[in-house]
């Protein structure tokens, strides 16, 4: 299924392959009718656009996606690191900052009524979190500490039958960091989740 968005998504900066985007949209459509969606790691809003399109198409009056990101980038986005983008560097404040670009993309798509940006570290957003979640997409920091923290912050709030999707699963260390797959394995080992599907580097699990 190829979903088309209101804006040209090829112009949106981000880290999401087309097949992964379609899978996010597909699961988002099923889950948006059951409860809130949440993503940890929005960057410039690419994944947010697919999840909010699912909200709009499925349950426009009630569906919502909480988009968690402190917007100062992960380790690999910082000045001098491999995935640094100079266009997203705020020289005046001497820091990487994706918030303006994120807001611009959501606004241009006309998706503001389905997106709640939570601009703070995951751990801060999760402090008093009580809302059950129908779908959680984890695509935040790639250090083991960051990935474990996202897992601990959000997985426990997924309601029965809900979805946990984790991005950047690489089986071989040569392909990429091992933190996302470590939390994927942790979720399986907990006995609380069953594997549903692997799409490219996206792993999809269901809360039993
Ligand atoms: N989902 C995005 C890509 C996310 S990149 C897309 O579709 O393109 C990872 C993001 O995680 C970065 O924007 C970074 O700022 C954010 N991030 C990393 N660690 C975080 C933390 N502890 N809390 C909140 N956001 C974090
Ligand atoms: Mg990713």
mmCIF file of C-alpha atoms and ligand atoms in Angstrom:
data_model
loop_
_atom_site.group_PDB
_atom_site.id
_atom_site.type_symbol
_atom_site.label_atom_id
_atom_site.label_comp_id
_atom_site.label_asym_id
_atom_site.label_seq_id
_atom_site.Cartn_x
_atom_site.Cartn_y
_atom_site.Cartn_z
ATOM 1 C CA UNK A 1 0.000 0.000 0.000
ATOM 2 C CA UNK A 2 1.533 3.299 -0.995
ATOM 3 C CA UNK A 3 0.072 6.143 1.026
ATOM 4 C CA UNK A 4 0.264 9.626 -0.357
ATOM 5 C CA UNK A 5 0.693 12.572 1.979
ATOM 6 C CA UNK A 6 -0.496 16.170 1.454
ATOM 7 C CA UNK A 7 3.116 17.341 1.045
ATOM 8 C CA UNK A 8 6.024 15.962 -0.985
ATOM 9 C CA UNK A 9 7.574 13.681 1.592
ATOM 10 C CA UNK A 10 10.781 13.291 -0.413
ATOM 11 C CA UNK A 11 11.558 16.867 0.672
ATOM 12 C CA UNK A 12 11.145 16.054 4.354
ATOM 13 C CA UNK A 13 14.454 15.321 6.049
ATOM 14 C CA UNK A 14 14.460 12.056 7.929
ATOM 15 C CA UNK A 15 15.413 8.459 8.350
ATOM 16 C CA UNK A 16 12.597 6.225 7.202
ATOM 17 C CA UNK A 17 12.439 3.974 4.138
ATOM 18 C CA UNK A 18 9.273 3.875 2.018
ATOM 19 C CA UNK A 19 8.345 0.322 3.033
ATOM 20 C CA UNK A 20 8.808 1.226 6.705
ATOM 21 C CA UNK A 21 6.674 4.332 6.256
ATOM 22 C CA UNK A 22 3.912 2.249 4.676
ATOM 23 C CA UNK A 23 4.042 -0.221 7.557
ATOM 24 C CA UNK A 24 3.804 2.599 10.112
ATOM 25 C CA UNK A 25 0.789 3.966 8.273
ATOM 26 C CA UNK A 26 -0.823 0.521 8.034
ATOM 27 C CA UNK A 27 -0.449 -0.270 11.759
ATOM 28 C CA UNK A 28 -1.324 3.313 12.621
ATOM 29 C CA UNK A 29 -4.624 2.949 10.767
ATOM 30 C CA UNK A 30 -5.565 -0.148 12.740
ATOM 31 C CA UNK A 31 -4.505 1.292 16.098
ATOM 32 C CA UNK A 32 -5.624 4.929 15.765
ATOM 33 C CA UNK A 33 -9.203 3.808 16.361
ATOM 34 C CA UNK A 34 -8.210 1.978 19.575
ATOM 35 C CA UNK A 35 -6.320 4.694 21.425
ATOM 36 C CA UNK A 36 -3.433 7.142 21.326
ATOM 37 C CA UNK A 37 -0.296 6.651 19.221
ATOM 38 C CA UNK A 38 3.122 7.744 20.497
ATOM 39 C CA UNK A 39 6.491 8.020 18.846
ATOM 40 C CA UNK A 40 9.815 8.457 20.604
ATOM 41 C CA UNK A 41 12.060 10.350 18.173
ATOM 42 C CA UNK A 42 10.365 12.602 15.596
ATOM 43 C CA UNK A 43 13.324 14.545 14.129
ATOM 44 C CA UNK A 44 11.774 16.629 11.299
ATOM 45 C CA UNK A 45 8.468 14.769 11.396
ATOM 46 C CA UNK A 46 8.752 12.185 8.645
ATOM 47 C CA UNK A 47 7.378 9.284 10.705
ATOM 48 C CA UNK A 48 4.983 11.696 12.447
ATOM 49 C CA UNK A 49 3.439 12.529 9.071
ATOM 50 C CA UNK A 50 2.615 8.873 8.374
ATOM 51 C CA UNK A 51 1.193 8.291 11.838
ATOM 52 C CA UNK A 52 -0.912 11.438 11.692
ATOM 53 C CA UNK A 53 -2.154 10.572 8.210
ATOM 54 C CA UNK A 54 -3.335 7.294 9.791
ATOM 55 C CA UNK A 55 -5.112 9.294 12.517
ATOM 56 C CA UNK A 56 -6.808 11.496 9.967
ATOM 57 C CA UNK A 57 -7.873 8.604 7.734
ATOM 58 C CA UNK A 58 -9.121 6.348 10.515
ATOM 59 C CA UNK A 59 -10.613 8.310 13.409
ATOM 60 C CA UNK A 60 -10.238 12.019 12.672
ATOM 61 C CA UNK A 61 -12.289 13.176 15.644
ATOM 62 C CA UNK A 62 -10.494 11.206 18.343
ATOM 63 C CA UNK A 63 -7.135 9.954 17.116
ATOM 64 C CA UNK A 64 -3.871 11.580 18.130
ATOM 65 C CA UNK A 65 -0.138 11.018 17.932
ATOM 66 C CA UNK A 66 2.127 12.177 20.755
ATOM 67 C CA UNK A 67 5.426 13.117 19.151
ATOM 68 C CA UNK A 68 8.203 12.936 21.738
ATOM 69 C CA UNK A 69 11.549 14.571 20.904
ATOM 70 C CA UNK A 70 13.750 17.058 22.742
ATOM 71 C CA UNK A 71 14.676 18.175 19.208
ATOM 72 C CA UNK A 72 18.359 18.650 19.961
ATOM 73 C CA UNK A 73 19.316 15.516 18.053
ATOM 74 C CA UNK A 74 20.859 12.184 18.968
ATOM 75 C CA UNK A 75 24.588 11.596 19.404
ATOM 76 C CA UNK A 76 25.082 11.005 15.658
ATOM 77 C CA UNK A 77 23.438 14.326 14.696
ATOM 78 C CA UNK A 78 25.775 16.542 16.694
ATOM 79 C CA UNK A 79 28.330 18.839 15.074
ATOM 80 C CA UNK A 80 31.145 16.752 13.571
ATOM 81 C CA UNK A 81 29.236 13.448 13.801
ATOM 82 C CA UNK A 82 28.270 11.230 10.876
ATOM 83 C CA UNK A 83 24.624 12.274 10.497
ATOM 84 C CA UNK A 84 25.085 15.963 11.247
ATOM 85 C CA UNK A 85 23.041 18.219 8.954
ATOM 86 C CA UNK A 86 24.429 21.783 8.940
ATOM 87 C CA UNK A 87 21.035 23.137 7.813
ATOM 88 C CA UNK A 88 19.607 22.051 11.154
ATOM 89 C CA UNK A 89 22.327 23.641 13.238
ATOM 90 C CA UNK A 90 21.392 26.802 15.112
ATOM 91 C CA UNK A 91 24.687 28.671 15.214
ATOM 92 C CA UNK A 92 23.378 31.445 17.436
ATOM 93 C CA UNK A 93 22.495 28.995 20.172
ATOM 94 C CA UNK A 94 25.338 26.645 19.215
ATOM 95 C CA UNK A 95 23.099 23.621 19.083
ATOM 96 C CA UNK A 96 21.387 21.250 16.722
ATOM 97 C CA UNK A 97 17.659 22.000 16.618
ATOM 98 C CA UNK A 98 14.941 20.264 14.581
ATOM 99 C CA UNK A 99 11.902 21.827 16.236
ATOM 100 C CA UNK A 100 11.256 24.606 13.687
ATOM 101 C CA UNK A 101 11.560 22.189 10.771
ATOM 102 C CA UNK A 102 9.307 19.659 12.540
ATOM 103 C CA UNK A 103 6.607 22.276 13.164
ATOM 104 C CA UNK A 104 6.857 23.553 9.611
ATOM 105 C CA UNK A 105 6.329 20.090 8.130
ATOM 106 C CA UNK A 106 3.336 19.282 10.343
ATOM 107 C CA UNK A 107 1.801 22.680 9.592
ATOM 108 C CA UNK A 108 2.363 22.438 5.851
ATOM 109 C CA UNK A 109 0.683 19.031 5.804
ATOM 110 C CA UNK A 110 -2.283 20.475 7.723
ATOM 111 C CA UNK A 111 -1.861 17.836 10.436
ATOM 112 C CA UNK A 112 -1.719 20.028 13.540
ATOM 113 C CA UNK A 113 -4.999 18.700 14.908
ATOM 114 C CA UNK A 114 -3.608 15.161 15.137
ATOM 115 C CA UNK A 115 -0.165 15.875 16.565
ATOM 116 C CA UNK A 116 0.819 16.731 20.129
ATOM 117 C CA UNK A 117 4.526 17.636 20.155
ATOM 118 C CA UNK A 118 6.162 16.773 23.466
ATOM 119 C CA UNK A 119 9.417 18.696 23.392
ATOM 120 C CA UNK A 120 11.448 17.148 26.177
ATOM 121 C CA UNK A 121 13.560 14.063 26.769
ATOM 122 C CA UNK A 122 11.556 10.809 26.806
ATOM 123 C CA UNK A 123 12.307 10.300 30.482
ATOM 124 C CA UNK A 124 10.804 13.676 31.348
ATOM 125 C CA UNK A 125 7.705 13.167 29.175
ATOM 126 C CA UNK A 126 7.125 9.768 30.772
ATOM 127 C CA UNK A 127 7.339 10.881 34.420
ATOM 128 C CA UNK A 128 3.617 11.089 35.090
ATOM 129 C CA UNK A 129 2.405 9.311 31.999
ATOM 130 C CA UNK A 130 -0.794 7.329 32.566
ATOM 131 C CA UNK A 131 -2.520 7.268 29.201
ATOM 132 C CA UNK A 132 -2.762 3.784 27.689
ATOM 133 C CA UNK A 133 -1.171 3.634 24.259
ATOM 134 C CA UNK A 134 -2.485 1.753 21.249
ATOM 135 C CA UNK A 135 0.818 2.022 19.384
ATOM 136 C CA UNK A 136 4.355 3.022 20.322
ATOM 137 C CA UNK A 137 7.031 3.655 17.712
ATOM 138 C CA UNK A 138 10.546 3.806 19.155
ATOM 139 C CA UNK A 139 13.018 5.672 16.945
ATOM 140 C CA UNK A 140 15.041 7.747 19.399
ATOM 141 C CA UNK A 141 18.660 7.688 20.531
ATOM 142 C CA UNK A 142 20.803 4.714 19.597
ATOM 143 C CA UNK A 143 22.985 4.404 22.671
ATOM 144 C CA UNK A 144 22.037 1.421 24.798
ATOM 145 C CA UNK A 145 21.120 3.807 27.587
ATOM 146 C CA UNK A 146 18.788 5.837 25.343
ATOM 147 C CA UNK A 147 17.098 2.813 23.766
ATOM 148 C CA UNK A 148 16.603 1.096 27.122
ATOM 149 C CA UNK A 149 15.183 4.283 28.520
ATOM 150 C CA UNK A 150 12.667 4.604 25.659
ATOM 151 C CA UNK A 151 11.661 0.976 26.154
ATOM 152 C CA UNK A 152 11.197 1.432 29.904
ATOM 153 C CA UNK A 153 9.370 4.730 29.449
ATOM 154 C CA UNK A 154 6.791 3.608 26.922
ATOM 155 C CA UNK A 155 6.445 -0.167 26.470
ATOM 156 C CA UNK A 156 4.671 -0.619 29.788
ATOM 157 C CA UNK A 157 1.904 1.760 28.695
ATOM 158 C CA UNK A 158 0.938 -0.253 25.625
ATOM 159 C CA UNK A 159 -2.519 -1.692 26.030
ATOM 160 C CA UNK A 160 -3.375 -5.319 25.283
ATOM 161 C CA UNK A 161 -3.498 -5.886 21.560
ATOM 162 C CA UNK A 162 -1.466 -2.713 21.028
ATOM 163 C CA UNK A 163 1.615 -2.374 18.858
ATOM 164 C CA UNK A 164 5.283 -1.800 19.677
ATOM 165 C CA UNK A 165 7.297 -0.891 16.582
ATOM 166 C CA UNK A 166 11.058 -0.436 16.849
ATOM 167 C CA UNK A 167 13.184 1.155 14.144
ATOM 168 C CA UNK A 168 16.784 0.419 13.127
ATOM 169 C CA UNK A 169 16.976 -3.281 13.912
ATOM 170 C CA UNK A 170 20.312 -4.563 12.655
ATOM 171 C CA UNK A 171 21.155 -8.185 13.281
ATOM 172 C CA UNK A 172 24.833 -7.839 12.366
ATOM 173 C CA UNK A 173 26.936 -5.211 14.190
ATOM 174 C CA UNK A 174 28.517 -4.217 10.832
ATOM 175 C CA UNK A 175 25.106 -2.983 9.656
ATOM 176 C CA UNK A 176 24.543 -0.635 12.540
ATOM 177 C CA UNK A 177 24.135 -0.077 16.280
ATOM 178 C CA UNK A 178 22.847 -2.924 18.397
ATOM 179 C CA UNK A 179 20.779 -0.986 20.935
ATOM 180 C CA UNK A 180 17.439 -1.074 19.065
ATOM 181 C CA UNK A 181 17.651 -4.823 18.512
ATOM 182 C CA UNK A 182 18.622 -5.267 22.156
ATOM 183 C CA UNK A 183 15.324 -3.719 23.280
ATOM 184 C CA UNK A 184 13.444 -5.693 20.615
ATOM 185 C CA UNK A 185 14.866 -8.874 22.177
ATOM 186 C CA UNK A 186 14.081 -7.590 25.643
ATOM 187 C CA UNK A 187 10.455 -7.072 24.637
ATOM 188 C CA UNK A 188 10.250 -10.625 23.284
ATOM 189 C CA UNK A 189 11.968 -12.075 26.350
ATOM 190 C CA UNK A 190 9.489 -10.299 28.634
ATOM 191 C CA UNK A 191 6.780 -12.626 27.368
ATOM 192 C CA UNK A 192 4.498 -9.599 26.999
ATOM 193 C CA UNK A 193 4.957 -9.207 23.254
ATOM 194 C CA UNK A 194 4.725 -11.455 20.223
ATOM 195 C CA UNK A 195 6.475 -10.743 16.915
ATOM 196 C CA UNK A 196 4.186 -9.751 14.059
ATOM 197 C CA UNK A 197 6.308 -8.561 11.176
ATOM 198 C CA UNK A 198 9.722 -7.294 10.096
ATOM 199 C CA UNK A 199 9.744 -4.626 7.397
ATOM 200 C CA UNK A 200 13.251 -3.610 6.401
ATOM 201 C CA UNK A 201 14.772 -2.378 9.693
ATOM 202 C CA UNK A 202 11.384 -1.995 11.388
ATOM 203 C CA UNK A 203 10.298 -4.659 13.875
ATOM 204 C CA UNK A 204 6.634 -4.880 14.806
ATOM 205 C CA UNK A 205 5.426 -6.601 17.970
ATOM 206 C CA UNK A 206 2.005 -6.985 19.518
ATOM 207 C CA UNK A 207 1.246 -6.673 23.225
ATOM 208 C CA UNK A 208 -0.341 -9.957 24.150
HETATM 209 N N1 LIG B 1 11.469 9.228 13.302
HETATM 210 C C1 LIG B 1 12.342 10.168 12.628
HETATM 211 C C2 LIG B 1 13.820 9.990 12.926
HETATM 212 C C3 LIG B 1 14.183 10.119 14.387
HETATM 213 S S1 LIG B 1 15.918 10.422 14.617
HETATM 214 C C4 LIG B 1 12.074 10.101 11.112
HETATM 215 O O1 LIG B 1 11.083 9.471 10.703
HETATM 216 O O2 LIG B 1 12.819 10.691 10.353
HETATM 217 C C5 LIG B 1 16.032 10.286 16.352
HETATM 218 C C6 LIG B 1 15.454 11.437 17.153
HETATM 219 O O3 LIG B 1 15.432 11.042 18.516
HETATM 220 C C7 LIG B 1 16.247 12.744 17.088
HETATM 221 O O4 LIG B 1 15.454 13.758 16.564
HETATM 222 C C8 LIG B 1 16.616 13.030 18.556
HETATM 223 O O5 LIG B 1 16.510 14.397 18.911
HETATM 224 C C9 LIG B 1 15.616 12.194 19.319
HETATM 225 N N2 LIG B 1 16.065 11.760 20.641
HETATM 226 C C10 LIG B 1 17.200 11.099 20.954
HETATM 227 N N3 LIG B 1 17.260 10.842 22.270
HETATM 228 C C11 LIG B 1 16.122 11.345 22.821
HETATM 229 C C12 LIG B 1 15.580 11.406 24.148
HETATM 230 N N4 LIG B 1 16.230 10.874 25.198
HETATM 231 N N5 LIG B 1 14.405 11.995 24.335
HETATM 232 C C13 LIG B 1 13.730 12.558 23.294
HETATM 233 N N6 LIG B 1 14.183 12.523 22.018
HETATM 234 C C14 LIG B 1 15.356 11.939 21.784
HETATM 235 MG MG1 LIG B 2 15.602 5.425 12.992
#
